PDB file of C-alpha atoms in Angstrom:
ATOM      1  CA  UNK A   1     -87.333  94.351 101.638  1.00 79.00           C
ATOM      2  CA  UNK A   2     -84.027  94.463 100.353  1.00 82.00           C
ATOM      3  CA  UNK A   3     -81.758  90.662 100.579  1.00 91.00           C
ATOM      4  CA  UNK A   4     -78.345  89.650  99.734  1.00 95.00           C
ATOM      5  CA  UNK A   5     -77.512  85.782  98.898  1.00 96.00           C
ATOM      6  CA  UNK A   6     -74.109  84.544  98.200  1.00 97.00           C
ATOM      7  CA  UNK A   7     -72.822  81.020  96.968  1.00 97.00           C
ATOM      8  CA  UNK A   8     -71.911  78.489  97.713  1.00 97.00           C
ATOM      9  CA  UNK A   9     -71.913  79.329 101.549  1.00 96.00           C
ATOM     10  CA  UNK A  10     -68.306  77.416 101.850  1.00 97.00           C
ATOM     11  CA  UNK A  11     -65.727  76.038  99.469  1.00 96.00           C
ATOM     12  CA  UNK A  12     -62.830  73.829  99.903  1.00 97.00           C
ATOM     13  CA  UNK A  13     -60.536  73.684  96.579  1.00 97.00           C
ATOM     14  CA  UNK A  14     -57.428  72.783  95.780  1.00 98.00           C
ATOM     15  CA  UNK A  15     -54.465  75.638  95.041  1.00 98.00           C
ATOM     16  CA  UNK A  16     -54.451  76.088  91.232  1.00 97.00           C
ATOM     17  CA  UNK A  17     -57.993  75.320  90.856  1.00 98.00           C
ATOM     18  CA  UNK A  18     -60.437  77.855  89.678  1.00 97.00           C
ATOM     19  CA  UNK A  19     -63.107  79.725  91.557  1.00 97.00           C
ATOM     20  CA  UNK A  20     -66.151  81.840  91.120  1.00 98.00           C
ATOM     21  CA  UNK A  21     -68.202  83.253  94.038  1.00 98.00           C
ATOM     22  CA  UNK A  22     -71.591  84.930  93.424  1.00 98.00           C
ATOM     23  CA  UNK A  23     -72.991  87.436  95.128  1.00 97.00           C
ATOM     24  CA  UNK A  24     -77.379  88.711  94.356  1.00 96.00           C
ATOM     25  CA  UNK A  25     -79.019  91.452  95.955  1.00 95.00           C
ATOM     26  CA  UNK A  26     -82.676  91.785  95.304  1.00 92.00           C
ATOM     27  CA  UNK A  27     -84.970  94.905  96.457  1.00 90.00           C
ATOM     28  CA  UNK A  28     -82.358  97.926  95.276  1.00 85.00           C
ATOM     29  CA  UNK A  29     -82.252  99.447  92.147  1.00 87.00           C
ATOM     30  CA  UNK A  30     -78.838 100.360  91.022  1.00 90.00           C
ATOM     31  CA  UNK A  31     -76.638  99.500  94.354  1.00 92.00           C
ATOM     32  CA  UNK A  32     -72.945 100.035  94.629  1.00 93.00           C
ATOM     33  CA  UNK A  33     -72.004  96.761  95.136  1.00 95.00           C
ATOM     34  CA  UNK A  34     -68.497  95.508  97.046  1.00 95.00           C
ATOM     35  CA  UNK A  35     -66.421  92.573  97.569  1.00 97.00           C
ATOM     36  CA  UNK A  36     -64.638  92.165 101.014  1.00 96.00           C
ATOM     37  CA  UNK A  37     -62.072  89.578 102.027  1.00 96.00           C
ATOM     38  CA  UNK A  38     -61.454  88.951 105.454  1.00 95.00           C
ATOM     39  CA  UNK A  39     -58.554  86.521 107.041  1.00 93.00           C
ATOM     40  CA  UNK A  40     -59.707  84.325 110.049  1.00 89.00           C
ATOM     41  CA  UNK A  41     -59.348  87.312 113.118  1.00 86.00           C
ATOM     42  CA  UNK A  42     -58.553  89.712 110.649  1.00 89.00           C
ATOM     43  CA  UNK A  43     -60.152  93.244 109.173  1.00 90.00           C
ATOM     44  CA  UNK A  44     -61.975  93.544 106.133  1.00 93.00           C
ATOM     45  CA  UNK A  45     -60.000  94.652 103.220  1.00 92.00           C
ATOM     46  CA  UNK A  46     -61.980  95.686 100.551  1.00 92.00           C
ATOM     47  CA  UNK A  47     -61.115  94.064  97.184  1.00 94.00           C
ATOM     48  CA  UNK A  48     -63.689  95.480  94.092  1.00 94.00           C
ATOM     49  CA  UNK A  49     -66.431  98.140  93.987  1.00 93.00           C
ATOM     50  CA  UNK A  50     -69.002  98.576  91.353  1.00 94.00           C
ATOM     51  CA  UNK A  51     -71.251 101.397  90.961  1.00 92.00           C
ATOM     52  CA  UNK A  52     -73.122 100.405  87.800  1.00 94.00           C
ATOM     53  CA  UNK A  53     -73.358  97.653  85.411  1.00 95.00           C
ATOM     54  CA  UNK A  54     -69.974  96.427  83.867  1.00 94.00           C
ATOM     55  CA  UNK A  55     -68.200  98.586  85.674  1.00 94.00           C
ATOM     56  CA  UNK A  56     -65.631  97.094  88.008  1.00 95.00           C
ATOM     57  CA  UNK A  57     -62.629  99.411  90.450  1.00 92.00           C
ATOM     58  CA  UNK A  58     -59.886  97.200  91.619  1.00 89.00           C
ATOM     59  CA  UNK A  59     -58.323  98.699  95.380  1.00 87.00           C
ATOM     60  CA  UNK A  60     -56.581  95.655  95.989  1.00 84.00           C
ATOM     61  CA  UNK A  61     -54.395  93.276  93.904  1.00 74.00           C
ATOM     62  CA  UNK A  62     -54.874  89.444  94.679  1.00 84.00           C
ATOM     63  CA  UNK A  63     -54.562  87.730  91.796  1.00 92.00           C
ATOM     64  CA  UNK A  64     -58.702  88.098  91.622  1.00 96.00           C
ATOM     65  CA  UNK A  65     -60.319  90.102  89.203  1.00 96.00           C
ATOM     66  CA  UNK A  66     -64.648  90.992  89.374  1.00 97.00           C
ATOM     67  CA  UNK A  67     -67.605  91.334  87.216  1.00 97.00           C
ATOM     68  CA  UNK A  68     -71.017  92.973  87.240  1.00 97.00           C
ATOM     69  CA  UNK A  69     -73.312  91.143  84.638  1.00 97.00           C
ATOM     70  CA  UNK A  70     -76.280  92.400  85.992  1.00 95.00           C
ATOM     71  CA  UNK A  71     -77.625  95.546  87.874  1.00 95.00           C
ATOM     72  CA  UNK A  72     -78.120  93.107  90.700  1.00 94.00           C
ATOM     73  CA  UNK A  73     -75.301  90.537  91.172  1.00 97.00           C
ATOM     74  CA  UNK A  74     -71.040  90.551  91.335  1.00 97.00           C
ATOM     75  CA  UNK A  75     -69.099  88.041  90.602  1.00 98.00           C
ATOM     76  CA  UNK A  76     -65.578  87.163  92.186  1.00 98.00           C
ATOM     77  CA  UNK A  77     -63.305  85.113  90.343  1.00 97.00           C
ATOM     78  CA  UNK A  78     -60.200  83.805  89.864  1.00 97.00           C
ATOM     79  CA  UNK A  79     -58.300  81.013  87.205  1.00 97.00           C
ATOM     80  CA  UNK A  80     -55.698  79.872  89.607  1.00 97.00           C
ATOM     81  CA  UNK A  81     -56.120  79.868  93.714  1.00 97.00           C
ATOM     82  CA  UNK A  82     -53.160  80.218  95.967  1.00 97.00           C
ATOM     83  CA  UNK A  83     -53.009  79.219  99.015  1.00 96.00           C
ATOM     84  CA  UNK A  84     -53.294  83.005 100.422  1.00 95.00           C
ATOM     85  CA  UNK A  85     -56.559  83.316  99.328  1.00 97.00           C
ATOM     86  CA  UNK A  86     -57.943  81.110 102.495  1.00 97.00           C
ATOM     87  CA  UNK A  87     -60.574  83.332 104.422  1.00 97.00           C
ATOM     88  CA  UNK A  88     -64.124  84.952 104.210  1.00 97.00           C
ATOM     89  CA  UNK A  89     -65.690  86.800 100.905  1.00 98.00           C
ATOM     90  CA  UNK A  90     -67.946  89.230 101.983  1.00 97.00           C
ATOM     91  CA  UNK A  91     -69.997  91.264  99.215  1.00 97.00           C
ATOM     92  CA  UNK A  92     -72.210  94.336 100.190  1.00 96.00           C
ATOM     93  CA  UNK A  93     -74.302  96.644  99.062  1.00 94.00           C
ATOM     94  CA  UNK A  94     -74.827 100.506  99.658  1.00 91.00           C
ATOM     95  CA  UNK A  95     -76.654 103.315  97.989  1.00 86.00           C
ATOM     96  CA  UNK A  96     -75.297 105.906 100.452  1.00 84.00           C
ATOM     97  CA  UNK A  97     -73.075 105.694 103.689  1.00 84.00           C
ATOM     98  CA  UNK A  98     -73.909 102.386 105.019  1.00 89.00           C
ATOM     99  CA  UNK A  99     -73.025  99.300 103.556  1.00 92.00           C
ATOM    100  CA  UNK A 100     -75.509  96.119 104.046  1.00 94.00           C
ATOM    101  CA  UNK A 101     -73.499  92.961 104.087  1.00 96.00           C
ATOM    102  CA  UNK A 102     -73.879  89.416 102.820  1.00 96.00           C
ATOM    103  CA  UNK A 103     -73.457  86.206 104.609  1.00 96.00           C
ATOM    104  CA  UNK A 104     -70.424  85.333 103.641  1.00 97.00           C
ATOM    105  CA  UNK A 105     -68.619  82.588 101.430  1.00 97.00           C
ATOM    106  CA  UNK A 106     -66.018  80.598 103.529  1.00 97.00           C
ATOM    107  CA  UNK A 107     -63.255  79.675 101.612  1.00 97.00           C
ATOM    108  CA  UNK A 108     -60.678  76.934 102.219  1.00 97.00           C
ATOM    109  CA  UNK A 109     -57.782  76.488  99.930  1.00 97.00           C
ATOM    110  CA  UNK A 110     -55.326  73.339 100.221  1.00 96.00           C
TER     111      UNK A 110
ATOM    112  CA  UNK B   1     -53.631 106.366 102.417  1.00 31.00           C
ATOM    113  CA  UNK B   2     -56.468 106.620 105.417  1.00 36.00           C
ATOM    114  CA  UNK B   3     -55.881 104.061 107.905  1.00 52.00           C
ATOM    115  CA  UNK B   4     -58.924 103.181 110.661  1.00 60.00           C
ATOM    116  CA  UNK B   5     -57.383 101.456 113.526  1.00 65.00           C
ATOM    117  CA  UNK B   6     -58.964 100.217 116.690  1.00 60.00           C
ATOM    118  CA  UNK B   7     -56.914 100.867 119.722  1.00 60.00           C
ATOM    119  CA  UNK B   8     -57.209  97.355 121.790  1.00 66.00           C
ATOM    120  CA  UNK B   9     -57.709  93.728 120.208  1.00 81.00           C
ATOM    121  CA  UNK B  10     -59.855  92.646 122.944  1.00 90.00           C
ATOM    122  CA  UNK B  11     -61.889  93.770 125.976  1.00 93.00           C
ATOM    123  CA  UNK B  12     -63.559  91.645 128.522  1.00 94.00           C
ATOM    124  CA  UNK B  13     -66.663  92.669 130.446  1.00 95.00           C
ATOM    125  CA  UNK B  14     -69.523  90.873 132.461  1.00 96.00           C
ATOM    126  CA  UNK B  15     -73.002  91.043 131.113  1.00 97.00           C
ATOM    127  CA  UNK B  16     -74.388  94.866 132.858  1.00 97.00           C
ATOM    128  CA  UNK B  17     -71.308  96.684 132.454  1.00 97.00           C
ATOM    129  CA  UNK B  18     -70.074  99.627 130.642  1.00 97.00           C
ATOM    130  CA  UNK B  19     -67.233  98.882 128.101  1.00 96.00           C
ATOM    131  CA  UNK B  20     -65.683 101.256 125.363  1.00 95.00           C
ATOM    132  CA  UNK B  21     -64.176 100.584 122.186  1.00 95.00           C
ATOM    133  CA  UNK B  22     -61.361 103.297 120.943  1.00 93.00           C
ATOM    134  CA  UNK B  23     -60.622 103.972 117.721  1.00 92.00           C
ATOM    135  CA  UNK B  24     -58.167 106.273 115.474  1.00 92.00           C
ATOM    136  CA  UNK B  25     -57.367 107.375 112.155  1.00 90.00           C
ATOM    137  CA  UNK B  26     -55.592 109.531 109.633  1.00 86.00           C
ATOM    138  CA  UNK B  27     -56.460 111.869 107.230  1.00 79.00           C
ATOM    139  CA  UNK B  28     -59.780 113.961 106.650  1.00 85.00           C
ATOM    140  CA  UNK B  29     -63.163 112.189 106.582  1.00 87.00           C
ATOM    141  CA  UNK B  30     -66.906 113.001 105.915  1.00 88.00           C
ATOM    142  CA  UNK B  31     -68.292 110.079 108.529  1.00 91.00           C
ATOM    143  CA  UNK B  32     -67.057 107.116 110.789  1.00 94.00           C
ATOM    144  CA  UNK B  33     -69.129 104.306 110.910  1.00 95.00           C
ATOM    145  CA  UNK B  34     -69.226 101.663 113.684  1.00 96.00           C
ATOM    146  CA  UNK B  35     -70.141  97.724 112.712  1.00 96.00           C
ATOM    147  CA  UNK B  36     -70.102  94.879 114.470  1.00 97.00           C
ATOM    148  CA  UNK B  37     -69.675  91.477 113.393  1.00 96.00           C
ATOM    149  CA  UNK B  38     -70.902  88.577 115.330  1.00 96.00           C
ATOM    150  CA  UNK B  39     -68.706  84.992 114.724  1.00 93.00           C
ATOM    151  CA  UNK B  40     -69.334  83.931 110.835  1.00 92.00           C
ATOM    152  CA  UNK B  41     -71.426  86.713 109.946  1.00 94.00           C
ATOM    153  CA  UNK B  42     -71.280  89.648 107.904  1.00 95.00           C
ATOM    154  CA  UNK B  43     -70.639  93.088 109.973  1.00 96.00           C
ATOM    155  CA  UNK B  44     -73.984  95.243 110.403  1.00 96.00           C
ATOM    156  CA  UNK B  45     -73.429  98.923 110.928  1.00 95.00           C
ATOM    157  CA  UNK B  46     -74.700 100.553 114.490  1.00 97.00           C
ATOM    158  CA  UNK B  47     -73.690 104.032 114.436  1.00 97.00           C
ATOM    159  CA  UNK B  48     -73.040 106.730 111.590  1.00 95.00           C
ATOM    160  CA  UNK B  49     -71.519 109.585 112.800  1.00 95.00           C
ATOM    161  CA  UNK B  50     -70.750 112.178 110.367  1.00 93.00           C
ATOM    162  CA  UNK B  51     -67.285 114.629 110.439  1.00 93.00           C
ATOM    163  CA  UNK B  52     -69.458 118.094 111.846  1.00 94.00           C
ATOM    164  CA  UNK B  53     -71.069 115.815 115.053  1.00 96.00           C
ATOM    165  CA  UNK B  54     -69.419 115.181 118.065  1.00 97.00           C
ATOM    166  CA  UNK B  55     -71.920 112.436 119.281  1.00 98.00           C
ATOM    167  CA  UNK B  56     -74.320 110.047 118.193  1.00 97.00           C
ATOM    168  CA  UNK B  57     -76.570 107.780 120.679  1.00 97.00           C
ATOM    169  CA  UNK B  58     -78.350 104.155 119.335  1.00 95.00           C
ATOM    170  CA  UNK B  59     -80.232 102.637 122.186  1.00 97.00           C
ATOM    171  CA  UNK B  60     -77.481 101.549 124.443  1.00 97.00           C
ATOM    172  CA  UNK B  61     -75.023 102.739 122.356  1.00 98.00           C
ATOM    173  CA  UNK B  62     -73.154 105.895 122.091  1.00 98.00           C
ATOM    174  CA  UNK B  63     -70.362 107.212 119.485  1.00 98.00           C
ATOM    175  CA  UNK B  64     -68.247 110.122 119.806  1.00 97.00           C
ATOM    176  CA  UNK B  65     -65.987 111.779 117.393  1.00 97.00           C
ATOM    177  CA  UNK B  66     -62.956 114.016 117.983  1.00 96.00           C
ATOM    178  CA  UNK B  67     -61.832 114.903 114.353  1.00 94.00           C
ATOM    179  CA  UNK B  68     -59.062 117.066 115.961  1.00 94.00           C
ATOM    180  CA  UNK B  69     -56.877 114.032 117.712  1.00 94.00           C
ATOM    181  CA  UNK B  70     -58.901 111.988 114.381  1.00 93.00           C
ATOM    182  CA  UNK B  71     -60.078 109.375 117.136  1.00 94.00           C
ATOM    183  CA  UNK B  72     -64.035 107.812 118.203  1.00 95.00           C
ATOM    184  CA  UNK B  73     -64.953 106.256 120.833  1.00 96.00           C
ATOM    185  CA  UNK B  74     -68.283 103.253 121.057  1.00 97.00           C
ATOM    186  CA  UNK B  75     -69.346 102.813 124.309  1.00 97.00           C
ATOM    187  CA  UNK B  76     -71.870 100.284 125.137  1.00 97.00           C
ATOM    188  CA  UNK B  77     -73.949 100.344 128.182  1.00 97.00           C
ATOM    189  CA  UNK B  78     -75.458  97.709 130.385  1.00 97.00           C
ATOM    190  CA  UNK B  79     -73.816  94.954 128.282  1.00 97.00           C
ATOM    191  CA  UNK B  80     -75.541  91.616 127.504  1.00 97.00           C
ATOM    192  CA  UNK B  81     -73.817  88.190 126.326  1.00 97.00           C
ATOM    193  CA  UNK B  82     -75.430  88.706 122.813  1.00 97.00           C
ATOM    194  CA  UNK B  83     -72.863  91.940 122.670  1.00 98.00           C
ATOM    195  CA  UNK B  84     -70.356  89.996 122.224  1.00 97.00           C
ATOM    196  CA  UNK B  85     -68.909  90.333 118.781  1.00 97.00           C
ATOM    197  CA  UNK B  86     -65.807  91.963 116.790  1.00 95.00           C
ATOM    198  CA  UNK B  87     -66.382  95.610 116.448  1.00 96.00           C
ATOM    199  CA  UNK B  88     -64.777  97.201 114.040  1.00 94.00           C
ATOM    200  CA  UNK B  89     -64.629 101.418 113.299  1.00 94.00           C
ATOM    201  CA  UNK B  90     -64.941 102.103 109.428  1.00 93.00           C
ATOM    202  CA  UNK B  91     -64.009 105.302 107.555  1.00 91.00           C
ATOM    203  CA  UNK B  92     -64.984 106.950 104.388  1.00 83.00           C
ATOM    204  CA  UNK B  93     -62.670 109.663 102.092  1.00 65.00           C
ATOM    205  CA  UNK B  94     -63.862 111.767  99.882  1.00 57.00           C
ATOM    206  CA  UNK B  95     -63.851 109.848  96.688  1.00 58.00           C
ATOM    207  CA  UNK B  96     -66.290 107.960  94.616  1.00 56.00           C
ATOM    208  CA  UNK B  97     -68.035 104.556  95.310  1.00 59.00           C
ATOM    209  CA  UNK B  98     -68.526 104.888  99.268  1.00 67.00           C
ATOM    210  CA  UNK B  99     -65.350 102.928  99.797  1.00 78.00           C
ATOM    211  CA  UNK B 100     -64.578 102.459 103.345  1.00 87.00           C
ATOM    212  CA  UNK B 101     -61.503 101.369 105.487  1.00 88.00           C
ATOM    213  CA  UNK B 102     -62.354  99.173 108.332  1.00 90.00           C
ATOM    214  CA  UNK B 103     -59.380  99.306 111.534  1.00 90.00           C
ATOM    215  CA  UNK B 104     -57.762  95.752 112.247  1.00 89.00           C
ATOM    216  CA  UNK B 105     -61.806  95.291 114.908  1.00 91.00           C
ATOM    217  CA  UNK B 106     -61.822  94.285 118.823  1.00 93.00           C
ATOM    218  CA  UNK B 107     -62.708  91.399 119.875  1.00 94.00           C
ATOM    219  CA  UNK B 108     -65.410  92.295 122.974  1.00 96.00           C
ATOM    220  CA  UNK B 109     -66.879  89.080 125.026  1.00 96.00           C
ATOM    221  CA  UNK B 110     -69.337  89.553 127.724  1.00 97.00           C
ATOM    222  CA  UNK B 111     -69.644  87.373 130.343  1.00 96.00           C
ATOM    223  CA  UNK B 112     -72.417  86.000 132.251  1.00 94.00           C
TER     224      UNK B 112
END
C-alpha cells in the first residue's frame, strides 16, 4: 500500500526565519510528486511539480524554491519567511490522473 | 491560463437530501476531477470524468460534464453529516506533469 508522511505536522516561525518541509511517499516507484499551498478557506494553488529525480517545475513564484533528493521524497524550502506564507503545504503524488494527497503541514508565520 | 471555478461558496442541506455542486471553466481539457476535502485534511478525489463522457456515477455520487458551456455538475444524494466538507472541481490541460487547477471549492454542511 502506497503512504505519504509529511513533517513536522505544524510550524510556528518567525518572518525571516528559515524553513524546510518534507514530504515521503513510500509504495510508488517513480511518482510525480507536487507541492500545494492552500490559504485558510482558500483553493489549492499548486506551487512545484517533479516528475523524476532532481528535477523540479516552478508554476508559482513565492519566494520558495523545491528539491527532489530522492525518487521518493520533495522538499519545500525557503531562507527567509514572510508573513504571506501563513497557510497549509500540501504535497501529492500521482502516476496518472489522480493525485493522492498528504496530510498536510500547517504553517504559522509571525 | 485555465481557470476551474466553483459556482457557489457554500450550500446548506439536512442529512437525506439531494444537493449539487456547479462548477465552470475555460479552455480545452482531457478530464475534470472532483475532490473533497474534509476540515485539516488533504483533498481525496471522488469522481474522474474524462472530456468524451457526459456522466460518471460513484455510489451516491454523480458527475456530469458539458464541455460545450465548459461547466460540471456533483450531485450528491441522500446526504449524511460526514458529507460535509469543501469540494472543490479540478482540471487538467494538456501539458506535462498532470498539473491540475483546482476552482476557489464550496463549502457544503449537512445538517442533522
Amino acid at each position: 500500500a502506497q503512504t505519504i508522511h509529511q513533517w513536522p505536522v505544524a510550524e510556528i516561525k518567525a518572518v525571516g526565519s528559515p524553513l524546510s518541509l518534507g514530504c515521503t511517499i513510500k509504495g510508488k516507484s517513480s511518482p510525480n510528486l507536487y507541492w500545494y499551498w492552500q490559504a485558510t478557506g482558500g483553493t489549492l494553488q499548486q506551487l512545484f511539480y517533479s516528475i523524476t529525480v532532481g528535477q523540479v517545475e516552478s508554476v508559482v513564484q513565492l519566494n520558495l524554491s523545491a528539491s527532489r533528493p530522492k525518487d521518493d521524497q520533495f522538499i519545500l524550502s525557503t531562507e527567509k519567511l514572510l508573513l504571506s506564507h501563513s497557510g497549509f503545504y500540501l504535497c501529492a503524488w500521482s502516476l496518472d490522473e489522480e493525485q493522492y494527497f498528504g496530510p498536510g503541514t500547517r504553517l504559522t508565520v509571525l | 491560463s485555465q481557470l476551474a471555478e466553483e459556482n457557489s461558496w457554500a450550500l446548506s442541506v439536512h442529512e437525506g437530501e439531494s444537493v449539487t455542486v456547479n462548477c465552470s471553466y475555460k479552455t480545452s481539457i482531457t478530464a475534470l476531477q472532483w475532490y473533497r476535502q474534509k476540515s485539516g485534511k488533504g483533498p481525496a478525489q471522488l469522481i474522474l470524468i474524462r472530456s468524451n463522457e457526459r456522466e460518471k456515477r460513484n455510489g451516491r455520487l454523480r458527475a456530469t460534464l458539458d464541455t460545450s458551456s465548459q461547466s460540471s455538475s456533483l450531485s450528491i444524494t441522500a446526504t449524511r453529516c460526514e458529507d460535509t466538507a469543501v469540494y472543490f472541481c479540478a482540471t487538467d490541460a494538456h501539458s506535462a506533469g498532470n498539473k491540475l487547477t483546482f476552482g476557489i471549492g464550496t463549502r457544503v454542511l449537512v445538517r442533522p
